[in-house]
Coordinates of C-alpha atoms in Angstrom, one line a residue:
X1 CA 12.7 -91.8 119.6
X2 CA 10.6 -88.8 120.1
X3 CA 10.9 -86.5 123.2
X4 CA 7.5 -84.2 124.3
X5 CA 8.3 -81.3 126.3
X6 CA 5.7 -79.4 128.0
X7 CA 6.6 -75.8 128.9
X8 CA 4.1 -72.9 130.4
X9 CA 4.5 -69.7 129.2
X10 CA 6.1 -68.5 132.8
X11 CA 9.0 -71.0 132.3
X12 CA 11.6 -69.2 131.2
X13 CA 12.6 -71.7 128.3
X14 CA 8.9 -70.9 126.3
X15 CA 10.1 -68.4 124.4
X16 CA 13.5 -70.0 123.4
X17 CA 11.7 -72.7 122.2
X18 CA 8.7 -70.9 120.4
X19 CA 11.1 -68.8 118.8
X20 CA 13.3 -72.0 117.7
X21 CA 16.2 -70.7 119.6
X22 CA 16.7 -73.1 122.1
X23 CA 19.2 -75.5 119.8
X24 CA 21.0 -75.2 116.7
X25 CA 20.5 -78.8 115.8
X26 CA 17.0 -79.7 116.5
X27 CA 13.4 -78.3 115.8
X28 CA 10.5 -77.8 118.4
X29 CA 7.4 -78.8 116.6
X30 CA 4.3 -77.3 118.5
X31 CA 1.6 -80.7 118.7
X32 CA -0.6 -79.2 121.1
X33 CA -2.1 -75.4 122.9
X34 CA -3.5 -74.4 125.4
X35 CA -5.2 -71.3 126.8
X36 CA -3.4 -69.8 124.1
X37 CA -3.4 -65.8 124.2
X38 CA -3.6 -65.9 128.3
X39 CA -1.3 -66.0 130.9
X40 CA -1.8 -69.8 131.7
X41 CA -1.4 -70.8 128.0
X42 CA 0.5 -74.1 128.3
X43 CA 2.4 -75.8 124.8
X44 CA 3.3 -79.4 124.3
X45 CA 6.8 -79.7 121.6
X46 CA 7.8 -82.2 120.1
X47 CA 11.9 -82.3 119.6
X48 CA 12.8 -83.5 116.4
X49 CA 16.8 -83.5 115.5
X50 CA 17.6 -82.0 112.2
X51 CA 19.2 -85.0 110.5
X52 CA 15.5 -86.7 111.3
X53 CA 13.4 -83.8 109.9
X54 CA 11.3 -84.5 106.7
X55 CA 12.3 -81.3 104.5
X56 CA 10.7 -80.6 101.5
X57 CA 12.7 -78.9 98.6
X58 CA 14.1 -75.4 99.3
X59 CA 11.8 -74.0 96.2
X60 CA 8.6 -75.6 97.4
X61 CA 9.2 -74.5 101.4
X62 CA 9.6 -70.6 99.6
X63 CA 6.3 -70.5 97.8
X64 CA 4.7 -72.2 101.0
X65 CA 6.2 -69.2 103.5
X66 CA 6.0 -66.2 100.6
X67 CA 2.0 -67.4 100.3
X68 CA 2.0 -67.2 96.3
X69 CA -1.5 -67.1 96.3
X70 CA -2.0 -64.5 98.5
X71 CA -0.3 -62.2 96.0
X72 CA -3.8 -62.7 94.5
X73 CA -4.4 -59.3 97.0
X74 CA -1.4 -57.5 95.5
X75 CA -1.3 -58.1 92.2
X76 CA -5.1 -57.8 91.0
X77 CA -5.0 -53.8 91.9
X78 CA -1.8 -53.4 90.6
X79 CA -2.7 -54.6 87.1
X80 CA -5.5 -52.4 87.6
X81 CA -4.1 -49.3 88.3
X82 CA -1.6 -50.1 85.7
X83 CA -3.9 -50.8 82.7
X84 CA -5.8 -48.3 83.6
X85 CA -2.9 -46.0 83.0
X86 CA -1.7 -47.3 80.1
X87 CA -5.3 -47.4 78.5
X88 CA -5.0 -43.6 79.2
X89 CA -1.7 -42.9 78.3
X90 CA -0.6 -41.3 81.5
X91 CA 2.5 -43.8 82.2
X92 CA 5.3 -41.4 82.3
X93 CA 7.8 -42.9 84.0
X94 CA 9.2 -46.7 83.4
X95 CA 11.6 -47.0 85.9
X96 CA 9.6 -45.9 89.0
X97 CA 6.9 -47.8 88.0
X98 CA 9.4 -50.8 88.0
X99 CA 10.4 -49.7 91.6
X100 CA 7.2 -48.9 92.8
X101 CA 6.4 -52.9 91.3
X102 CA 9.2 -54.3 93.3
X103 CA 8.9 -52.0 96.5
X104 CA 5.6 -53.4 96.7
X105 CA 6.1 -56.9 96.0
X106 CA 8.7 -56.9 98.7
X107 CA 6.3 -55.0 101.0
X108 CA 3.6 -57.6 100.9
X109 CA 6.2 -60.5 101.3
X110 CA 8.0 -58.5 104.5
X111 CA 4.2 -58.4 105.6
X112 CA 3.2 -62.5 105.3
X113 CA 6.4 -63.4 106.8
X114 CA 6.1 -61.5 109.7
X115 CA 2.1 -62.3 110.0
X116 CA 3.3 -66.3 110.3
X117 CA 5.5 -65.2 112.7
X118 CA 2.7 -62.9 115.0
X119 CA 0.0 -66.0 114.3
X120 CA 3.0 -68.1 115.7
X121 CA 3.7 -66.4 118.7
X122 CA -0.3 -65.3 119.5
X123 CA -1.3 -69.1 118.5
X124 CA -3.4 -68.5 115.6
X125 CA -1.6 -71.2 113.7
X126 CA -0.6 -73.5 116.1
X127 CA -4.7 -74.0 117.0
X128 CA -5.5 -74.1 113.3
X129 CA -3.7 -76.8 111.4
X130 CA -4.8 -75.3 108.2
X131 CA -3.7 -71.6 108.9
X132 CA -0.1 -69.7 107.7
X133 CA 1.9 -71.4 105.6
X134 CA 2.8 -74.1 108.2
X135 CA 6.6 -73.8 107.6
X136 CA 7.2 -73.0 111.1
X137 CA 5.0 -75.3 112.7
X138 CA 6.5 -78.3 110.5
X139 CA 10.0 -77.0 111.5
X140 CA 10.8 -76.1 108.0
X141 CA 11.9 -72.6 109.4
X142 CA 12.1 -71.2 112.7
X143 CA 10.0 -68.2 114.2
X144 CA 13.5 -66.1 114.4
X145 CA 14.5 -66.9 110.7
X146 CA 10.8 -66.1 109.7
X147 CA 10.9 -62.4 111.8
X148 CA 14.5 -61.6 110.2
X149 CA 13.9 -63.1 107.2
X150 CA 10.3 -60.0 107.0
X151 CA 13.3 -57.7 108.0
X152 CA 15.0 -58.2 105.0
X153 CA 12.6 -57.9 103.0
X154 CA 11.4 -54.7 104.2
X155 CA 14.7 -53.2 104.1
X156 CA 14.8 -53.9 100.4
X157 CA 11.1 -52.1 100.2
X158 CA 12.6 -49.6 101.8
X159 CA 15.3 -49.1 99.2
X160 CA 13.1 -49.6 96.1
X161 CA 11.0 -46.4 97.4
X162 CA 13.7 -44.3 97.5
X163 CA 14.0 -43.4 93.9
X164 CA 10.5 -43.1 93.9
X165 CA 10.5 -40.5 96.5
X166 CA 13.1 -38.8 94.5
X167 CA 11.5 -38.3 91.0
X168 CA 7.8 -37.9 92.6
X169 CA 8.0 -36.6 96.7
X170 CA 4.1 -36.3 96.4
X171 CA 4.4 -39.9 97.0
X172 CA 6.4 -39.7 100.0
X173 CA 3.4 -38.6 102.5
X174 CA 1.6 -42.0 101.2
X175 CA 4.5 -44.2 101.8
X176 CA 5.1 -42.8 105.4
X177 CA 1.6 -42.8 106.2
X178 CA 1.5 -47.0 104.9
X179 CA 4.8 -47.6 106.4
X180 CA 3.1 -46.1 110.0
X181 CA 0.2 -48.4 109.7
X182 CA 2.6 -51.2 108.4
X183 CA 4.7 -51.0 111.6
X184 CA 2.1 -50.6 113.9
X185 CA -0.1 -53.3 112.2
X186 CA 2.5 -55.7 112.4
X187 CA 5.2 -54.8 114.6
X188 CA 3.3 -54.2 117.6
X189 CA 3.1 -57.4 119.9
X190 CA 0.2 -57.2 122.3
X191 CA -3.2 -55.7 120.5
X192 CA -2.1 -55.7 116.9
X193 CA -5.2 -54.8 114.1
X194 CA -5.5 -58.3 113.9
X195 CA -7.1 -58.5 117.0
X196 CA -9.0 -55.5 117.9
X197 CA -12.2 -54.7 116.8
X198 CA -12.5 -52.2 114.0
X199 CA -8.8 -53.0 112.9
X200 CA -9.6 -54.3 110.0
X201 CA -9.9 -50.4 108.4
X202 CA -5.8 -51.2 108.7
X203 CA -6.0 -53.3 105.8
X204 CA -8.4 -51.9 103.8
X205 CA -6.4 -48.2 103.6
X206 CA -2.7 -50.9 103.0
X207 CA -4.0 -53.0 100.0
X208 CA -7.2 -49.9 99.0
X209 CA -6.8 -46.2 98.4
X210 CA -3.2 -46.2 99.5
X211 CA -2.2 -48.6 97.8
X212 CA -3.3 -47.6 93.9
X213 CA -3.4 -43.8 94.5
X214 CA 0.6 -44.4 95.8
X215 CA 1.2 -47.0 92.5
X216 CA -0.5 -44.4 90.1
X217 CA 1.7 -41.3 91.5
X218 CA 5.2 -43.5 91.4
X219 CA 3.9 -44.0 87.5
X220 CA 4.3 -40.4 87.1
X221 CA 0.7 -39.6 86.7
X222 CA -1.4 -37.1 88.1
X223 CA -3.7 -38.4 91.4
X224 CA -7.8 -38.8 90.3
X225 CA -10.6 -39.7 91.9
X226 CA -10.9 -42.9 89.9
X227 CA -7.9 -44.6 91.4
X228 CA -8.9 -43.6 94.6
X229 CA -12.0 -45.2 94.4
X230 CA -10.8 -48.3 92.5
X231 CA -8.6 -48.3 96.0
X232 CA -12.1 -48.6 98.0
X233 CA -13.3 -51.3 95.8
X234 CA -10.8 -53.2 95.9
X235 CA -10.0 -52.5 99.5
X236 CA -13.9 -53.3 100.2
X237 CA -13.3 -56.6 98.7
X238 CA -10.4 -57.7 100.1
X239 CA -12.0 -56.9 103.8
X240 CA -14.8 -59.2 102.5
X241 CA -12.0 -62.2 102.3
X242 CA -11.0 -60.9 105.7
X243 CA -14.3 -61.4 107.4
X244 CA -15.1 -64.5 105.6
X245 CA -11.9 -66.5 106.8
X246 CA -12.8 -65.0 110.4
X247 CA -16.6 -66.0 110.1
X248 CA -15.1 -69.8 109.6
X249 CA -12.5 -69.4 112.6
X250 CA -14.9 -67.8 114.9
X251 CA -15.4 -70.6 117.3
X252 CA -11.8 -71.2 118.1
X253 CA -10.9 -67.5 117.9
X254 CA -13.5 -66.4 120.6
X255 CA -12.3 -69.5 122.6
X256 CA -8.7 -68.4 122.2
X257 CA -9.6 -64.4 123.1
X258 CA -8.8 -62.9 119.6
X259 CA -11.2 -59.8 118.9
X260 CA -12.2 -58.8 115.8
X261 CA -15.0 -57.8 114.5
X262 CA -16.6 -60.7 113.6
X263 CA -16.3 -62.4 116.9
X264 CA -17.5 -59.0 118.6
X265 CA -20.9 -59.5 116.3
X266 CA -21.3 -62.9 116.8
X267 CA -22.4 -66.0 114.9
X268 CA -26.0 -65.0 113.8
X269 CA -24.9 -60.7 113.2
X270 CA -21.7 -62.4 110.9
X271 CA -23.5 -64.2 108.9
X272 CA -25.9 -61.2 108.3
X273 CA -22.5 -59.0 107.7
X274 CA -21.1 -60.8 105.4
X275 CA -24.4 -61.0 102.6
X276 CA -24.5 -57.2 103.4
X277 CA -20.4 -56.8 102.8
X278 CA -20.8 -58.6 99.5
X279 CA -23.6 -57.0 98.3
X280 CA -22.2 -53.7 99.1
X281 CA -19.4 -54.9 96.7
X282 CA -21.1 -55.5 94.0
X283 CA -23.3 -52.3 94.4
X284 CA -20.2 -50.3 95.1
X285 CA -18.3 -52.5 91.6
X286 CA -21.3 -51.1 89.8
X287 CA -21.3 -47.6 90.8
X288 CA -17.5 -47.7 89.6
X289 CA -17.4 -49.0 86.6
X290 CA -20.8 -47.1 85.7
X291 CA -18.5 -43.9 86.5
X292 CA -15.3 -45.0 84.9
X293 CA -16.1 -47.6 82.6
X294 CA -19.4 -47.0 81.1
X295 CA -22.6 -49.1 81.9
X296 CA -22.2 -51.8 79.9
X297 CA -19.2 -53.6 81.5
X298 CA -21.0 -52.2 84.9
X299 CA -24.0 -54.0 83.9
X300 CA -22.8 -57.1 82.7
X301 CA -20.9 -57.9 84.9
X302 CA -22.8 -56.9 88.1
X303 CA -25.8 -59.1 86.7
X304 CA -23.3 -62.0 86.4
X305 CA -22.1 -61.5 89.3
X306 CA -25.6 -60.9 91.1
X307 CA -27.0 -64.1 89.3
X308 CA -24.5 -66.5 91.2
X309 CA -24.5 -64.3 94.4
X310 CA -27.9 -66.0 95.1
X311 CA -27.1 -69.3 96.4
X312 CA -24.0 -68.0 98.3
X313 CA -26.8 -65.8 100.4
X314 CA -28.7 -69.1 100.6
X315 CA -25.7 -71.1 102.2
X316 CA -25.0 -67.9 104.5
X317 CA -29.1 -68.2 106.1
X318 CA -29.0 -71.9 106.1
X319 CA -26.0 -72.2 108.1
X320 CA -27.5 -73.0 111.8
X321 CA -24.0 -73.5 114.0
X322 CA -20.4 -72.0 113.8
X323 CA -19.4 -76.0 114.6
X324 CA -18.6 -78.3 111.5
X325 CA -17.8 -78.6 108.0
X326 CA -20.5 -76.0 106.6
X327 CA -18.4 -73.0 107.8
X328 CA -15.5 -74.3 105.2
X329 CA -18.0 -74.8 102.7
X330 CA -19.5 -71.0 103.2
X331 CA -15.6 -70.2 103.0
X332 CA -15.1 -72.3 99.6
X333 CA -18.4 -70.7 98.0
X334 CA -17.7 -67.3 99.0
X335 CA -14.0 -67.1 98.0
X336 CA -14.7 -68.6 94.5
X337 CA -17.8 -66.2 94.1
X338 CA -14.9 -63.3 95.0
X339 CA -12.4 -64.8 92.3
X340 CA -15.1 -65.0 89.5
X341 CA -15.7 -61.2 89.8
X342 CA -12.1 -60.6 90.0
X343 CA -11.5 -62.6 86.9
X344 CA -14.1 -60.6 85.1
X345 CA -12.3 -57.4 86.0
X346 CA -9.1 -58.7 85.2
X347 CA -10.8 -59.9 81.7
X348 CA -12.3 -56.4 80.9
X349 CA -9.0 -54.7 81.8
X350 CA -7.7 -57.0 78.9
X351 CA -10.3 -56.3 77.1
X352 CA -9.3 -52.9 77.2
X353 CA -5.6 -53.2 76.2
X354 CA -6.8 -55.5 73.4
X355 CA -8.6 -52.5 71.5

């Protein structure tokens, strides 16, 4: 039989049993929030032993908590930045770009596991049943095995950029400045970028500019203007995703208190924001790729791009209430129009190592 317990966040046992800490052999499974992100925020549990938990496999319960298809983010500019520095021939150094490849890698994971545990603790994904990977909130893993587990990773990260600071230390001022933004993007418990207006810009400089001018100069190659602005691009982009995933949570978020800037503008501003941040995109795509790549690839593939961009615009002014299934649709529509230009990108890059 199931026991419910009901705790306030003044008890003293609410944080022993958000964290999972409260017994060795049992799971509290979060069924209900209130008031979450306020001083009266009350939670409902429900105590499941260990022996009764439904467990999936240990492999399918990693690639659920790692996020595999958030690496989406990661890997895209890395291929990038890597193509476009073999296409040039200015790859000089294997074995720091193989470091800089797994530093990385274990930077982004260090960064999901600890933003399940932060949307655990703050209530993001205990109000959303389709948010994080859900292994804490089916008991799969505990908050504290989550946090540590974004510690190790980190660590590792940390090790991995120290050869890389050897052989280039031009790199070392970009890895302290990411590894500042890192720790206070994620790290710090009350007001983290996540929920402040304007904090987005955190993520944009983490997976942008920083991110490819840092992989390019760990390659051994000299900095250029052209990753740097492949970094705003892709940076651009990926703060598209951003807005669009809080445009379809921005009923409950402004109920729950979280700021961003999306709830700051509002439903009807949001939805003009987010046709505005797209077609930015593509202008800004187009402006790159006439620079770097030459105008056909520019052309092409902003036209294609443009051509289906039309009904996602449509969708965006039809849309009359932030209540109901069409803000997952608008979600659905956008994110695929954002992995058809990706794919294009990716195809040209291969284009390029093909000839």
């Amino acid at each position: 039989m199931n026991q419910f317990v009901t705790l306030s966040k003044n008890s003293p046992e609410f944080e022993s049993y958000l964290l999972g800490t409260f017994a060795d052999d049992k799971r509290a499974l979060p069924v209900e929030s209130l008031n979450v992100n306020s001083a009266s925020e009350m939670v409902t549990f429900k105590i499941v032993s260990l022996s009764n938990l439904k467990r999936p496999s240990a492999w399918y319960i990693a690639l659920k908590s790692l996020k595999v298809r958030g690496f989406l983010l990661l890997l895209v500019p890395m291929f990038l930045v890597l193509t476009k520095n073999l296409v040039d021939n200015s790859l000089r150094d294997t074995s720091t770009t193989i470091f800089a490849s797994l530093g990385l890698i274990f930077s982004f994971i260090a960064m999901n596991l600890r933003n399940d545990f932060m949307d655990h603790i703050k209530g993001i994904d205990r109000i959303f049943s389709y948010a994080g990977s859900r292994a804490i909130q089916n008991g799969w893993l505990t908050a504290i095995q989550v946090k540590n587990y974004s510690v190790w990773f980190l660590l590792l990260a940390m090790l991995c950029a120290v050869p890389v600071i050897f052989s280039y230390p031009e790199v070392t001022i970009l890895i302290f400045v990411a590894m500042a933004i890192g720790l206070w993007a994620q790290f710090k418990k009350q007001n983290s970028f996540k929920y402040r207006i304007g904090g987005e810009v955190a993520l944009f400089l983490l997976l942008g500019p920083l991110l490819t001018v840092g992989y390019q100069l760990s390659m051994g190659a000299r900095f250029d203007w052209e990753s740097f602005y492949l970094g705003c691009v892709w940076g651009w982009g990926v703060l598209f995703v951003l807005h669009l995933r809080n445009f379809t949570n921005i009923l409950i978020s402004s109920q729950a208190g979280f700021q961003n800037t999306i709830n700051w503008l509002g439903f009807d501003k949001s939805r003009r924001l987010l046709a505005f941040w797209w077609l930015s995109f593509v202008l800004v795509n187009l402006f790159y790729h006439y620079a770097y790549a030459g105008i056909y690839w520019g052309f092409y593939l902003s036209v294609t791009v443009m051509m289906v961009s039309a009904s996602f615009i449509s969708k965006l002014k039809t849309i009359s209430s932030p209540v109901g299934s069409e803000l997952r649709h608008v979600f659905r529509y956008g994110f695929s129009l954002f992995l058809v230009t990706v794919s294009l990108w990716v195809f040209e890059c291969l284009w390029y190592l093909a000839t």
